[in-house]
GROMACS .gro file of C-alpha atoms in nm:
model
  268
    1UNK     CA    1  -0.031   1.949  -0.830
    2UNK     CA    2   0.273   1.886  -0.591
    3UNK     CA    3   0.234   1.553  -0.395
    4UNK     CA    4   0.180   1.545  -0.018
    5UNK     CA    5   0.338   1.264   0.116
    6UNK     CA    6   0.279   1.123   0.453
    7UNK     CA    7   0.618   0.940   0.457
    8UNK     CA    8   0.856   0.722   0.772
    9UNK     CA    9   1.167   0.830   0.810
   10UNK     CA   10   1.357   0.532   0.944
   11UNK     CA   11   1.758   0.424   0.951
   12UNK     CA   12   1.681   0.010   0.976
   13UNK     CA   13   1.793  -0.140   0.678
   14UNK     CA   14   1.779  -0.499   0.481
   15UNK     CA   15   1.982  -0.719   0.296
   16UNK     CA   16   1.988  -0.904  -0.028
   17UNK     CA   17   2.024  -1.251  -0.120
   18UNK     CA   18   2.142  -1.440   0.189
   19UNK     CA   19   2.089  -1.286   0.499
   20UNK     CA   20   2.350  -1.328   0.761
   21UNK     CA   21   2.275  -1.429   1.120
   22UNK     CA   22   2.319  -1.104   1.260
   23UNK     CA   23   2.072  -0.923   1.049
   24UNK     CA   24   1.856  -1.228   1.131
   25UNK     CA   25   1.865  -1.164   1.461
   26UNK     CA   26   1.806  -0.734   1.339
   27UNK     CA   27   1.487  -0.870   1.174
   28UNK     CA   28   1.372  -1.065   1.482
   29UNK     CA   29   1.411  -0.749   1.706
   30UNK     CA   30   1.208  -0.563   1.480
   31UNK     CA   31   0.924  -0.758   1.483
   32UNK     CA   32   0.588  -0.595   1.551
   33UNK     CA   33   0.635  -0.718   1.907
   34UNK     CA   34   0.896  -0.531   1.939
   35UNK     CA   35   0.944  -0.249   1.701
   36UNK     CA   36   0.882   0.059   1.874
   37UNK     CA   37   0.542   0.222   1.765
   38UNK     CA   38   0.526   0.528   1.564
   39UNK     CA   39   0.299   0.830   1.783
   40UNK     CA   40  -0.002   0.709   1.533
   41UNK     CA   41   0.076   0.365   1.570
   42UNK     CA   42   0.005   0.384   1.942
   43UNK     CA   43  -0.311   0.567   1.895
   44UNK     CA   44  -0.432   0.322   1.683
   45UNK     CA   45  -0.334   0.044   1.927
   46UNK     CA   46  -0.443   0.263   2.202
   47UNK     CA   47  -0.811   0.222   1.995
   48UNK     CA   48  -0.756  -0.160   1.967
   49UNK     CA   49  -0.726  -0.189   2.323
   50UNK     CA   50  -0.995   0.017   2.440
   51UNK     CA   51  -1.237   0.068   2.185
   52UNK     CA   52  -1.176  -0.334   2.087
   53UNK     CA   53  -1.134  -0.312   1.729
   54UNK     CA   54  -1.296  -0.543   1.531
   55UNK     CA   55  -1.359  -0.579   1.152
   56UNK     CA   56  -1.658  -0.371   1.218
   57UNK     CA   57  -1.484  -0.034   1.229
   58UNK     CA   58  -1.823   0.153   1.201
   59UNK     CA   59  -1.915   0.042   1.553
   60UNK     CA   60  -1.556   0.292   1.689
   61UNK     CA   61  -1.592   0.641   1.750
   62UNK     CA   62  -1.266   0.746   1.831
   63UNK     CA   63  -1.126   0.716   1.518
   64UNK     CA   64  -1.205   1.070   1.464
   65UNK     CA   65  -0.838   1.239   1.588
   66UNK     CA   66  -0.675   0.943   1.416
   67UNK     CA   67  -0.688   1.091   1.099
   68UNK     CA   68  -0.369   1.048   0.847
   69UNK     CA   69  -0.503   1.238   0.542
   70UNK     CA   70  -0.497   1.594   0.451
   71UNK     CA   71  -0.818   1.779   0.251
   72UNK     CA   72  -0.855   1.706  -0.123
   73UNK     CA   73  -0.703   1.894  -0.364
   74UNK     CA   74  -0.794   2.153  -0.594
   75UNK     CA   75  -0.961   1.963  -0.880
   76UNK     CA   76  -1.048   1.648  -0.688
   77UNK     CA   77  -1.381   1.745  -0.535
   78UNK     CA   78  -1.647   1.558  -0.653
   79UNK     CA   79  -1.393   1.222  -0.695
   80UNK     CA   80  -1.412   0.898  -0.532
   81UNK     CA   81  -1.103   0.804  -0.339
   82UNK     CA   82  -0.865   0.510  -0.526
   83UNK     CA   83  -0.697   0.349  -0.272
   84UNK     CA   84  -0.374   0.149  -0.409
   85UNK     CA   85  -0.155  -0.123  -0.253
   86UNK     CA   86   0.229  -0.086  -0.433
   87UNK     CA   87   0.425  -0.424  -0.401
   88UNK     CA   88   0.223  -0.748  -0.633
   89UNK     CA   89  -0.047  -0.486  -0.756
   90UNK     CA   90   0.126  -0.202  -0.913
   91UNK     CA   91   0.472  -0.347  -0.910
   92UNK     CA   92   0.709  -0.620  -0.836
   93UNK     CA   93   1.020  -0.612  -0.634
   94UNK     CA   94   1.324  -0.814  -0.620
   95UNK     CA   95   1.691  -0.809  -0.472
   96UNK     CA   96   1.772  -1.044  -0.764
   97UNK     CA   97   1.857  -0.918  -1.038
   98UNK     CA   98   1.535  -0.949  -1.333
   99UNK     CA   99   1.543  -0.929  -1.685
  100UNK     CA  100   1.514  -0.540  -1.811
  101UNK     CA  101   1.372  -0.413  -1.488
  102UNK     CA  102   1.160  -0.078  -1.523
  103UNK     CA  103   1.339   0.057  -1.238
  104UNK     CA  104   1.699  -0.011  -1.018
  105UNK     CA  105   1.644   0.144  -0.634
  106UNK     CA  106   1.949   0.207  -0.465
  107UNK     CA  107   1.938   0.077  -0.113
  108UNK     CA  108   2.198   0.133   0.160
  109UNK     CA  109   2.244  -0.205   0.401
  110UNK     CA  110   2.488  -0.148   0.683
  111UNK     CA  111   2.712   0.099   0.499
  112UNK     CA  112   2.655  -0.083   0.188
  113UNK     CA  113   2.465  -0.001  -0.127
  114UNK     CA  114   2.266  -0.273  -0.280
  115UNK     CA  115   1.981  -0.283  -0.588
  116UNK     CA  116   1.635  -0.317  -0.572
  117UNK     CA  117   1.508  -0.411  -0.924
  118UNK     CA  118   1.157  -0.338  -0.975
  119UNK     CA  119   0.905  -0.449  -1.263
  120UNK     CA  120   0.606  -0.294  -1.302
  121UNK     CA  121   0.277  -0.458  -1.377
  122UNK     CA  122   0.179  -0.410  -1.722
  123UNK     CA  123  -0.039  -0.114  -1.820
  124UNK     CA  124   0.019   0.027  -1.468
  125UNK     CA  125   0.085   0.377  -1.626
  126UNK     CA  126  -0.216   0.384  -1.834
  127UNK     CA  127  -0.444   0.271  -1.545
  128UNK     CA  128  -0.300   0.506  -1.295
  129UNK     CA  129  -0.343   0.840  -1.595
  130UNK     CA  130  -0.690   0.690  -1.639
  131UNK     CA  131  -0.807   0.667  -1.309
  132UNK     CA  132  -0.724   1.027  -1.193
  133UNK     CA  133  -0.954   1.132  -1.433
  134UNK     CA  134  -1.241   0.992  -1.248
  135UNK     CA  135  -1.031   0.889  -0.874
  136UNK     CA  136  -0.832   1.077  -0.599
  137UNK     CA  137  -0.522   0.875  -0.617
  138UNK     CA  138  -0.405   0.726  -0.281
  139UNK     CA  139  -0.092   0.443  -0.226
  140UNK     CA  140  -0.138   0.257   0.064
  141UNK     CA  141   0.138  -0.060   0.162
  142UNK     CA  142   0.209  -0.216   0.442
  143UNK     CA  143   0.410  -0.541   0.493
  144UNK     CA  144   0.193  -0.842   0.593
  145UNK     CA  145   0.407  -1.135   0.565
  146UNK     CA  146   0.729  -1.281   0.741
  147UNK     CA  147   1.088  -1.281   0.530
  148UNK     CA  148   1.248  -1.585   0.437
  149UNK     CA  149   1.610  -1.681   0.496
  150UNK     CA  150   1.694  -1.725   0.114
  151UNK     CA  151   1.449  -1.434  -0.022
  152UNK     CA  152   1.437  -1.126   0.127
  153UNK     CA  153   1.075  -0.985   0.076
  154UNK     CA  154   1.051  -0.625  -0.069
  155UNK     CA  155   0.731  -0.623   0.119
  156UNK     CA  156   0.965  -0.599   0.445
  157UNK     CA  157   1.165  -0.307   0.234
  158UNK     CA  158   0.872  -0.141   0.195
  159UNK     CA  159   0.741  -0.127   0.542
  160UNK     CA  160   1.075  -0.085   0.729
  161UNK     CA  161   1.310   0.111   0.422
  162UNK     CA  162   1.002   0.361   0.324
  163UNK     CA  163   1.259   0.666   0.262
  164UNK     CA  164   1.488   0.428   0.072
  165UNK     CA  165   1.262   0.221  -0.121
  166UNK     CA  166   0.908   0.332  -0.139
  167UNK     CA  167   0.923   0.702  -0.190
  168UNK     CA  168   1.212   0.650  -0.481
  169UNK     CA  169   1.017   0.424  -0.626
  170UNK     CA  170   0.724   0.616  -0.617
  171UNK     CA  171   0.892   0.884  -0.718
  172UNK     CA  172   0.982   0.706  -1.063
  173UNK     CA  173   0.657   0.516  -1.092
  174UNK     CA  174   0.392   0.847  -1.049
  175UNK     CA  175   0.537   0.949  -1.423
  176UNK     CA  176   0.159   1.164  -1.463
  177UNK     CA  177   0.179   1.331  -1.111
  178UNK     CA  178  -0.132   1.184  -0.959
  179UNK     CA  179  -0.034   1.053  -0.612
  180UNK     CA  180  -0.194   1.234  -0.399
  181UNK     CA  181  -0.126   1.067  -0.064
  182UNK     CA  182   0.144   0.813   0.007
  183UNK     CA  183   0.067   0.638   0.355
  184UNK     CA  184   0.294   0.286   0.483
  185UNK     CA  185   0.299   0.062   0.718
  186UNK     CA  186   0.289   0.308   1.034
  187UNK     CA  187  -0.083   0.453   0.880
  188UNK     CA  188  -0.187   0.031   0.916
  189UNK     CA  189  -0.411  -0.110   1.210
  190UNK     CA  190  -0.229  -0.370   1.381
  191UNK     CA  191  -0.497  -0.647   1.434
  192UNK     CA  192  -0.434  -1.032   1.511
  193UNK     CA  193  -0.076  -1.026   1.392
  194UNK     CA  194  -0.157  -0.873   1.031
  195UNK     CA  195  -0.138  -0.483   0.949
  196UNK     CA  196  -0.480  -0.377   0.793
  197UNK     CA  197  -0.567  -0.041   0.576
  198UNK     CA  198  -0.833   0.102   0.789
  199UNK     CA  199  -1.028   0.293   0.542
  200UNK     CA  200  -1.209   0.441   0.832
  201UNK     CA  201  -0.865   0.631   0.913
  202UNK     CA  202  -0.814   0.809   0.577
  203UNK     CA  203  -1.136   1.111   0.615
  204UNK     CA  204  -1.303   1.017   0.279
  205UNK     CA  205  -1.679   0.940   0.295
  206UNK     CA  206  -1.675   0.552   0.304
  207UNK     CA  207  -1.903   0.515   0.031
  208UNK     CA  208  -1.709   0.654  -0.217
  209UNK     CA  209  -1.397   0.464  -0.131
  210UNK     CA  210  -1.231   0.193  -0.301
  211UNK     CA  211  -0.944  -0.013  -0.231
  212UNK     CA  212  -0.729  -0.219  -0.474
  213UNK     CA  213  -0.496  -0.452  -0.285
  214UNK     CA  214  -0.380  -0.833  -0.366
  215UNK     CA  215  -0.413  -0.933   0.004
  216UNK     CA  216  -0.753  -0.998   0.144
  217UNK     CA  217  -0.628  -0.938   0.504
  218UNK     CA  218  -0.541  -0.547   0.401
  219UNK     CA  219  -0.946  -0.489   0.371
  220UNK     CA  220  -1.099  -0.695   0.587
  221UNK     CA  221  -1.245  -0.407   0.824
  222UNK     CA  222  -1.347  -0.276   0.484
  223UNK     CA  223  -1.461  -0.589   0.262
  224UNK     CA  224  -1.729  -0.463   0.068
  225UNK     CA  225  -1.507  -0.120  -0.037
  226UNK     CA  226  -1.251  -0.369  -0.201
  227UNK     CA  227  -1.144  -0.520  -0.542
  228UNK     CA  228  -0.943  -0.781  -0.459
  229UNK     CA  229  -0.660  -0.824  -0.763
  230UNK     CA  230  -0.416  -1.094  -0.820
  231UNK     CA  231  -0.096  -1.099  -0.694
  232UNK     CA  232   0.152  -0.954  -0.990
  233UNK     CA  233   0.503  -1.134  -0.982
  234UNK     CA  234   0.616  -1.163  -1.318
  235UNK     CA  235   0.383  -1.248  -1.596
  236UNK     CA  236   0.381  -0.993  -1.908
  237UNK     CA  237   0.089  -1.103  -2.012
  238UNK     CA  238  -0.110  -0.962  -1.733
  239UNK     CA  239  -0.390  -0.730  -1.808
  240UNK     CA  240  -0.585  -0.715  -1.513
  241UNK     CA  241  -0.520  -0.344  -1.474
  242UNK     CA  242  -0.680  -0.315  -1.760
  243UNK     CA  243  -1.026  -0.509  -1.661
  244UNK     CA  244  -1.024  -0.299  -1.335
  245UNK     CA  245  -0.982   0.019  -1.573
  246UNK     CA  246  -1.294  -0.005  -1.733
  247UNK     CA  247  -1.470  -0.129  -1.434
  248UNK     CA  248  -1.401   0.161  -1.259
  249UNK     CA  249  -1.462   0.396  -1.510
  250UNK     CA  250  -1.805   0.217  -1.532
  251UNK     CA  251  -1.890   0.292  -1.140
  252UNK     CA  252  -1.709   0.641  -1.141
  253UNK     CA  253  -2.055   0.800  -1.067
  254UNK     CA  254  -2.251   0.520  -0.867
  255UNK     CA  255  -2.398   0.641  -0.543
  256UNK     CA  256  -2.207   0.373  -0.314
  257UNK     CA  257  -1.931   0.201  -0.391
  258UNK     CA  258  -1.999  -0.115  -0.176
  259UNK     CA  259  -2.289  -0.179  -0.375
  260UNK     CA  260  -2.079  -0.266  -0.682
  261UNK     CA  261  -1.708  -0.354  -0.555
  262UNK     CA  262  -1.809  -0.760  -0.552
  263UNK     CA  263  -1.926  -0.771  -0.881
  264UNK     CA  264  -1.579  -0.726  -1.066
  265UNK     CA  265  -1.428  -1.013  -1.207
  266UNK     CA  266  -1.056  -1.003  -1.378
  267UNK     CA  267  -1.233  -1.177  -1.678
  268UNK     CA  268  -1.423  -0.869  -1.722
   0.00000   0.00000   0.00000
């Protein structure tokens, strides 16, 4: 099946390693204060002021025309909707060079071409074949945390550099074909100065959707909906894709999701 993607276009770009005072000041003016808001961005914030949004989503009607998924595919009726953060749960990213990265992403800075080395979490590509067996496959990242001076955060290339950095690397990393939906940081709910996946946004019956993210604050409208992994830097040794494989193969069929979310533990 060909991959929809609901991608940004945008022409900001990033640095590596030290970031000059100039770019600095770039970063400052594109703060969510004062980055101008995509069409859906001001719909959503258009609900935040009117409908005040709360982490209660299910008490909002208007969410209805706010929509930012298409229909299933052929072949995935019938499967719950996997909802997947990208940077510290499926991946790691770093300007810095890493020992044998999985993948090098070109990015252009002011003119200039710079590398993105990315490592991927182990047994990603096992746990993302796996779960399209049973799971629509969704990836859903946002940036939620400030850059520092001395480490730029690929969580800030991610939200801001989608065309340059997310959809290459998603590109490489969806080697079986199973993304079905790619939304960023635009498709997020900006609530108390944090960007939150409103599950209530993506049309998929809330009781068959799950999401897998390493930041609390990216489910808290939709707690109960959430397994919350651990953040994936650079340890080889990780295999908590593989607990969460065979938990969710285990509740592939269960009647309602949020009944069963809380009980996963990565010592599983």
């Amino acid at each position: 099946f060909q991959t929809v993607v609901f991608s940004r276009k945008t022409t900001q770009h990033g640095p590596d390693g030290e970031i000059t005072d100039a770019f600095k000041r770039k970063l400052r003016d594109q703060e969510p204060s004062a980055q101008p808001p995509s069409p859906l961005a001001s719909l959503v914030h258009q609900t935040d002021r009117h409908g005040k949004h709360s982490p209660h989503p299910q008490q909002h009607t208007s969410h209805d025309a706010l929509k930012i998924m298409g229909t299933k595919f052929p072949g995935d009726e019938g499967k719950k909707c996997l909802v997947l953060d990208l940077d510290e749960t499926l991946v790691h990213s770093s300007f810095k060079p890493i020992l044998n990265p999985d993948y090098v992403i070109p990015v252009e800075i002011e003119g200039h071409v710079h590398q993105v080395y990315v490592a991927k979490r182990p047994g990603v590509d096992e746990f993302m074949r796996k779960m399209a067996e049973f799971y629509e496959i969704v990836v859903y990242t946002a940036s939620l945390s400030k850059v520092r001076c001395t480490a730029f955060s690929t969580t800030i290339c991610n939200a801001w550099y989608g065309d340059q950095y997310a959809d290459p690397l998603l590109d490489q990393l969806d080697t079986h074909k199973v993304i079905r939906f790619r939304l960023f940081r635009e498709h997020c709910v900006h609530y108390e100065g944090s960007y939150v996946k409103d599950l209530s946004l993506i049309d998929r019956d809330i009781t068959q959707s799950i999401i897998i993210d390493n930041s609390p604050m990216s489910y808290l409208f939709h707690p109960r909906n959430a397994i919350g992994c651990s953040s994936f830097i650079d340890d080889m040794d990780d295999r908590e894709l593989d607990s969460i494989t065979n938990f969710l193969t285990e509740i592939r069929a269960v009647d309602d999701v949020r009944n069963h979310c809380h009980k996963w533990s990565p010592h599983m």
